[in-house]
Amino acid sequence: MADEMKKLRVGCYGAKGSYTYEAMERQFGEREREEHYYPLFEDVLKAVSEGVIDYGVVPIENSSTGGITEVYDLIMKYDCAVVGEQLIKIEHNLLGVPGATIEDIDTVYSHPQGFAQCRPFFNEHRDWTLKPYFSTSRSAEKVAEDGKKNQAAVAGRAAAKLYGLSILKENIFFNDSNCTRFFVIGPHMEITEKSDKITLVIAVRHEPGALYHVLGYFFYGGMNMTHLESRPMAGRPFEYFFHIDVTGRLMDPSNQHTLKGLESMCTYFKILGNYPSCISEEERKEQR
């Protein structure tokens, strides 16, 4: 990370009280910082790329709904690096203005991911109007500002407290192990002795078995692949970039050898970051 004495300029998607904000808090702790909030993923990546902020925090993957594909595309577009990750447990609640009851609700605001992660709950309320909004935290902010008893938001307890809302129904998510992984984005890679996870993007020849042979390098090199996401190539129908997370250290000569062999088999190869991996809440409790 940057000079410990420097006041950081840090930005995140959403608003104060969001899950992304919680990830930012966990990453930077008590560091003195100037905080920026952005309504769009692209705003965060652009701000990092243009030097407006030193680091940005964006969600990249949810355990219930999968990868957030737009963010993968934006990291490529703005030529940013992954310098860290955080895992935050997601506990969605239905929030309303004080005095409202669940019987009053007919309109709910949330980020589309929030709706997806609470699908069974909303299947029981098909008469409600679900309105996609910028983020869960900004949904809570809107409901608080509008002050209407018929409106509700999907968000966490921190947002309820921050915006003075009541919890009309708690824990409306369907997956008890629901968590989101967040990327900490910087303008360039930052590699330390603690960096034990690598994110890279590759493309392979458009021929049978090409990806199979390429991924074999990780197996023979003893590097565990933890995530694979495909993204279409612009202007190249049915050809894809593959975003891959693996355990490994660029400081390790054996890992370097494996990656060099992998690169020789690819039509495109770029390492986006080598950073310290983050453990889940459950793993953290088991270690106590």
Short mmCIF file of C-alpha atoms in Angstrom, two decimals:
data_model
loop_
_atom_site.label_atom_id
_atom_site.label_comp_id
_atom_site.label_asym_id
_atom_site.label_seq_id
_atom_site.Cartn_x
_atom_site.Cartn_y
_atom_site.Cartn_z
CA MET A 1 0.00 0.00 0.00
CA ALA A 2 0.98 3.63 -0.32
CA ASP A 3 3.16 5.58 2.13
CA GLU A 4 1.70 5.01 5.61
CA MET A 5 2.14 8.72 6.45
CA LYS A 6 0.27 9.96 3.39
CA LYS A 7 -3.36 10.97 3.59
CA LEU A 8 -5.09 8.66 1.15
CA ARG A 9 -7.72 9.61 -1.38
CA VAL A 10 -10.03 6.61 -1.42
CA GLY A 11 -13.23 6.11 -3.38
CA CYS A 12 -15.92 3.47 -3.37
CA TYR A 13 -19.04 2.53 -5.24
CA GLY A 14 -22.25 3.50 -3.48
CA ALA A 15 -22.52 5.68 -0.41
CA LYS A 16 -21.63 5.73 3.25
CA GLY A 17 -23.32 2.82 5.01
CA SER A 18 -23.01 0.50 2.00
CA TYR A 19 -21.36 -2.92 1.97
CA THR A 20 -18.67 -1.43 -0.27
CA TYR A 21 -18.05 1.21 2.37
CA GLU A 22 -17.65 -1.58 4.94
CA ALA A 23 -15.06 -3.22 2.66
CA MET A 24 -13.22 0.10 2.36
CA GLU A 25 -13.26 0.51 6.15
CA ARG A 26 -11.84 -2.98 6.61
CA GLN A 27 -9.11 -2.46 4.00
CA PHE A 28 -7.86 0.92 5.18
CA GLY A 29 -8.73 0.76 8.89
CA GLU A 30 -7.62 3.82 10.80
CA ARG A 31 -5.63 5.33 7.92
CA GLU A 32 -6.26 9.03 7.52
CA ARG A 33 -8.19 9.39 4.30
CA GLU A 34 -10.26 11.63 2.08
CA GLU A 35 -13.34 9.67 1.02
CA HIS A 36 -15.14 9.87 -2.33
CA TYR A 37 -18.39 8.14 -3.28
CA TYR A 38 -19.51 7.28 -6.79
CA PRO A 39 -22.88 6.16 -8.22
CA LEU A 40 -21.40 3.98 -10.98
CA PHE A 41 -18.70 1.30 -11.10
CA GLU A 42 -17.15 3.10 -14.05
CA ASP A 43 -16.82 6.32 -12.07
CA VAL A 44 -14.59 4.55 -9.53
CA LEU A 45 -12.29 2.96 -12.13
CA LYS A 46 -12.06 6.20 -14.10
CA ALA A 47 -11.16 8.16 -10.96
CA VAL A 48 -8.32 5.73 -10.19
CA SER A 49 -7.10 5.84 -13.80
CA GLU A 50 -7.08 9.65 -13.89
CA GLY A 51 -5.37 9.99 -10.50
CA VAL A 52 -8.36 11.63 -8.81
CA ILE A 53 -8.16 8.98 -6.07
CA ASP A 54 -5.34 6.67 -4.95
CA TYR A 55 -7.53 3.59 -4.51
CA GLY A 56 -11.04 2.50 -5.38
CA VAL A 57 -13.20 -0.27 -3.91
CA VAL A 58 -15.75 -2.13 -6.06
CA PRO A 59 -17.64 -5.42 -5.74
CA ILE A 60 -16.45 -8.17 -8.05
CA GLU A 61 -18.24 -11.38 -7.05
CA ASN A 62 -21.15 -12.55 -4.92
CA SER A 63 -21.44 -16.07 -3.54
CA SER A 64 -25.14 -16.23 -4.49
CA THR A 65 -25.28 -14.49 -7.85
CA GLY A 66 -21.76 -14.88 -9.25
CA GLY A 67 -19.35 -12.46 -10.88
CA ILE A 68 -20.16 -8.81 -11.50
CA THR A 69 -19.08 -8.88 -15.11
CA GLU A 70 -19.18 -5.13 -15.75
CA VAL A 71 -16.32 -4.61 -13.31
CA TYR A 72 -14.07 -7.09 -15.13
CA ASP A 73 -14.60 -5.15 -18.36
CA LEU A 74 -13.90 -1.81 -16.67
CA ILE A 75 -10.61 -2.96 -15.12
CA MET A 76 -9.46 -3.80 -18.65
CA LYS A 77 -10.84 -0.58 -20.14
CA TYR A 78 -9.10 1.71 -17.65
CA ASP A 79 -5.90 -0.36 -17.35
CA CYS A 80 -6.07 -0.54 -13.55
CA ALA A 81 -4.53 -3.08 -11.17
CA VAL A 82 -5.93 -5.22 -8.36
CA VAL A 83 -4.01 -4.48 -5.14
CA GLY A 84 -6.24 -6.13 -2.55
CA GLU A 85 -9.49 -7.90 -1.79
CA GLN A 86 -12.04 -8.02 1.02
CA LEU A 87 -14.88 -10.44 1.81
CA ILE A 88 -17.99 -8.97 3.43
CA LYS A 89 -20.96 -11.00 4.68
CA ILE A 90 -24.14 -9.64 3.11
CA GLU A 91 -27.21 -9.48 5.35
CA HIS A 92 -30.03 -7.73 3.52
CA ASN A 93 -33.02 -6.30 5.37
CA LEU A 94 -36.20 -4.59 4.23
CA LEU A 95 -36.03 -1.00 5.46
CA GLY A 96 -38.83 1.57 5.71
CA VAL A 97 -39.50 4.94 7.29
CA PRO A 98 -40.28 4.99 11.02
CA GLY A 99 -43.91 4.08 11.64
CA ALA A 100 -44.32 2.09 8.43
CA THR A 101 -45.24 -1.59 8.48
CA ILE A 102 -44.67 -4.29 5.90
CA GLU A 103 -48.38 -4.07 5.03
CA ASP A 104 -47.86 -0.46 3.87
CA ILE A 105 -45.23 -1.37 1.27
CA ASP A 106 -45.93 -1.45 -2.45
CA THR A 107 -42.63 -0.09 -3.89
CA VAL A 108 -39.10 -1.29 -3.14
CA TYR A 109 -35.75 0.17 -4.25
CA SER A 110 -32.50 -1.77 -4.50
CA HIS A 111 -29.50 -2.47 -6.66
CA PRO A 112 -30.38 -5.38 -9.02
CA GLN A 113 -27.92 -7.60 -7.12
CA GLY A 114 -29.89 -6.95 -3.93
CA PHE A 115 -33.13 -8.06 -5.57
CA ALA A 116 -31.42 -11.17 -6.99
CA GLN A 117 -30.02 -12.14 -3.59
CA CYS A 118 -33.50 -11.89 -2.02
CA ARG A 119 -35.49 -13.47 -4.86
CA PRO A 120 -37.54 -15.99 -2.76
CA PHE A 121 -38.69 -13.20 -0.42
CA PHE A 122 -39.89 -11.02 -3.29
CA ASN A 123 -41.57 -14.00 -4.94
CA GLU A 124 -43.92 -13.90 -1.96
CA HIS A 125 -44.75 -10.23 -2.71
CA ARG A 126 -45.41 -10.22 -6.43
CA ASP A 127 -47.80 -7.28 -6.11
CA TRP A 128 -44.92 -5.00 -5.11
CA THR A 129 -43.14 -2.84 -7.68
CA LEU A 130 -39.38 -3.47 -7.64
CA LYS A 131 -37.36 -0.47 -8.81
CA PRO A 132 -33.64 -0.97 -9.58
CA TYR A 133 -31.50 1.80 -8.12
CA PHE A 134 -27.83 2.78 -7.98
CA SER A 135 -26.90 0.83 -4.85
CA THR A 136 -28.44 -0.59 -1.68
CA SER A 137 -27.15 2.32 0.41
CA ARG A 138 -28.46 4.95 -2.00
CA SER A 139 -31.78 3.09 -2.07
CA ALA A 140 -31.97 3.52 1.69
CA GLU A 141 -31.04 7.18 1.34
CA LYS A 142 -33.81 7.74 -1.23
CA VAL A 143 -36.47 6.08 0.92
CA ALA A 144 -35.41 8.21 3.88
CA GLU A 145 -35.46 11.41 1.81
CA ASP A 146 -38.85 10.64 0.21
CA GLY A 147 -40.36 9.83 3.62
CA LYS A 148 -43.22 7.76 2.15
CA LYS A 149 -44.68 4.84 4.10
CA ASN A 150 -45.31 2.82 0.95
CA GLN A 151 -41.63 2.77 -0.03
CA ALA A 152 -38.94 0.41 1.22
CA ALA A 153 -35.30 -0.38 0.45
CA VAL A 154 -33.12 -3.48 0.52
CA ALA A 155 -29.98 -2.68 2.53
CA GLY A 156 -27.94 -3.54 5.60
CA ARG A 157 -28.20 -2.49 9.23
CA ALA A 158 -25.51 0.15 8.82
CA ALA A 159 -27.62 1.92 6.18
CA ALA A 160 -30.71 1.70 8.42
CA LYS A 161 -28.85 3.35 11.27
CA LEU A 162 -27.21 5.98 9.08
CA TYR A 163 -30.44 7.08 7.37
CA GLY A 164 -32.79 6.65 10.33
CA LEU A 165 -34.88 3.84 8.85
CA SER A 166 -36.69 0.99 10.57
CA ILE A 167 -36.11 -2.68 9.81
CA LEU A 168 -39.48 -3.97 8.59
CA LYS A 169 -38.19 -7.48 7.89
CA GLU A 170 -34.70 -8.68 8.75
CA ASN A 171 -32.53 -11.20 6.91
CA ILE A 172 -34.53 -11.44 3.69
CA PHE A 173 -31.62 -12.98 1.74
CA PHE A 174 -31.93 -16.66 0.78
CA ASN A 175 -28.31 -17.78 1.30
CA ASP A 176 -27.04 -17.81 4.90
CA SER A 177 -23.48 -17.87 3.55
CA ASN A 178 -24.09 -14.90 1.27
CA CYS A 179 -20.98 -12.78 0.96
CA THR A 180 -19.48 -10.44 -1.59
CA ARG A 181 -15.85 -10.19 -2.63
CA PHE A 182 -14.55 -6.70 -3.27
CA PHE A 183 -11.51 -5.65 -5.27
CA VAL A 184 -9.28 -2.83 -4.09
CA ILE A 185 -8.16 -1.09 -7.27
CA GLY A 186 -4.99 0.96 -7.79
CA PRO A 187 -3.21 2.54 -10.76
CA HIS A 188 -0.49 -0.12 -10.76
CA MET A 189 0.42 -3.43 -9.10
CA GLU A 190 1.75 -3.46 -5.52
CA ILE A 191 3.56 -6.66 -4.62
CA THR A 192 4.71 -7.50 -1.08
CA GLU A 193 5.74 -10.63 0.80
CA LYS A 194 2.08 -11.07 1.81
CA SER A 195 0.90 -11.15 -1.81
CA ASP A 196 -0.35 -14.73 -2.28
CA LYS A 197 -3.13 -14.39 -4.85
CA ILE A 198 -2.86 -13.52 -8.54
CA THR A 199 -5.54 -12.19 -10.88
CA LEU A 200 -4.82 -12.38 -14.59
CA VAL A 201 -6.67 -12.21 -17.89
CA ILE A 202 -5.91 -14.41 -20.89
CA ALA A 203 -7.22 -15.29 -24.33
CA VAL A 204 -6.50 -18.57 -26.11
CA ARG A 205 -6.56 -19.80 -29.66
CA HIS A 206 -10.06 -20.44 -30.99
CA GLU A 207 -9.60 -24.17 -31.40
CA PRO A 208 -10.63 -27.41 -29.60
CA GLY A 209 -8.88 -28.06 -26.29
CA ALA A 210 -7.03 -24.73 -26.19
CA LEU A 211 -8.33 -23.65 -22.78
CA TYR A 212 -7.90 -27.16 -21.36
CA HIS A 213 -4.21 -27.24 -22.25
CA VAL A 214 -3.60 -23.71 -20.98
CA LEU A 215 -5.24 -24.34 -17.59
CA GLY A 216 -3.14 -27.49 -17.20
CA TYR A 217 -0.19 -25.20 -16.44
CA PHE A 218 -1.77 -24.25 -13.12
CA PHE A 219 -2.22 -27.91 -12.15
CA TYR A 220 1.34 -28.93 -12.98
CA GLY A 221 2.70 -25.75 -11.42
CA GLY A 222 0.85 -26.36 -8.14
CA MET A 223 -1.17 -23.13 -8.41
CA ASN A 224 -4.78 -23.54 -7.28
CA MET A 225 -7.32 -21.79 -9.51
CA THR A 226 -10.02 -20.22 -7.30
CA HIS A 227 -12.14 -18.39 -9.88
CA LEU A 228 -12.72 -18.32 -13.64
CA GLU A 229 -14.90 -15.80 -15.46
CA SER A 230 -15.32 -15.45 -19.22
CA ARG A 231 -16.02 -12.15 -20.98
CA PRO A 232 -16.77 -11.72 -24.70
CA MET A 233 -14.22 -9.99 -26.93
CA ALA A 234 -15.58 -6.88 -28.63
CA GLY A 235 -15.83 -7.46 -32.37
CA ARG A 236 -14.87 -11.16 -32.08
CA PRO A 237 -18.12 -13.19 -31.92
CA PHE A 238 -17.94 -16.24 -29.61
CA GLU A 239 -14.35 -15.54 -28.58
CA TYR A 240 -13.59 -14.71 -24.97
CA PHE A 241 -11.21 -13.24 -22.45
CA PHE A 242 -10.82 -15.41 -19.34
CA HIS A 243 -10.33 -13.67 -16.00
CA ILE A 244 -8.64 -16.06 -13.59
CA ASP A 245 -7.76 -15.98 -9.88
CA VAL A 246 -5.06 -18.37 -8.66
CA THR A 247 -3.02 -18.81 -5.52
CA GLY A 248 0.56 -17.79 -6.15
CA ARG A 249 3.36 -15.31 -5.68
CA LEU A 250 5.13 -13.42 -8.43
CA MET A 251 8.19 -13.37 -6.17
CA ASP A 252 8.31 -17.20 -6.34
CA PRO A 253 10.56 -18.40 -9.21
CA SER A 254 8.47 -21.56 -9.68
CA ASN A 255 5.29 -19.49 -10.06
CA GLN A 256 7.08 -17.20 -12.49
CA HIS A 257 8.12 -20.24 -14.55
CA THR A 258 4.53 -21.53 -14.62
CA LEU A 259 3.14 -18.18 -15.72
CA LYS A 260 5.81 -17.77 -18.39
CA GLY A 261 4.83 -21.14 -19.85
CA LEU A 262 1.17 -20.17 -19.67
CA GLU A 263 1.86 -16.90 -21.49
CA SER A 264 3.54 -18.74 -24.35
CA MET A 265 0.28 -20.62 -24.99
CA CYS A 266 -1.98 -17.54 -24.99
CA THR A 267 -2.95 -15.03 -27.65
CA TYR A 268 -3.41 -12.46 -24.87
CA PHE A 269 -1.90 -12.48 -21.39
CA LYS A 270 -1.91 -9.82 -18.67
CA ILE A 271 -1.43 -10.00 -14.91
CA LEU A 272 -3.84 -7.60 -13.20
CA GLY A 273 -2.46 -7.99 -9.70
CA ASN A 274 -0.68 -10.02 -7.03
CA TYR A 275 -2.13 -9.16 -3.64
CA PRO A 276 -2.86 -10.58 -0.15
CA SER A 277 -5.85 -12.92 -0.14
CA CYS A 278 -8.69 -12.29 2.30
CA ILE A 279 -10.39 -14.97 4.36
CA SER A 280 -14.14 -15.19 4.96
CA GLU A 281 -15.96 -14.39 8.20
CA GLU A 282 -16.44 -18.13 8.84
CA GLU A 283 -12.73 -18.85 8.34
CA ARG A 284 -11.81 -15.93 10.59
CA LYS A 285 -14.04 -17.32 13.39
CA GLU A 286 -12.52 -20.80 13.01
CA GLN A 287 -9.02 -19.35 13.50
CA ARG A 288 -9.91 -17.65 16.78
#
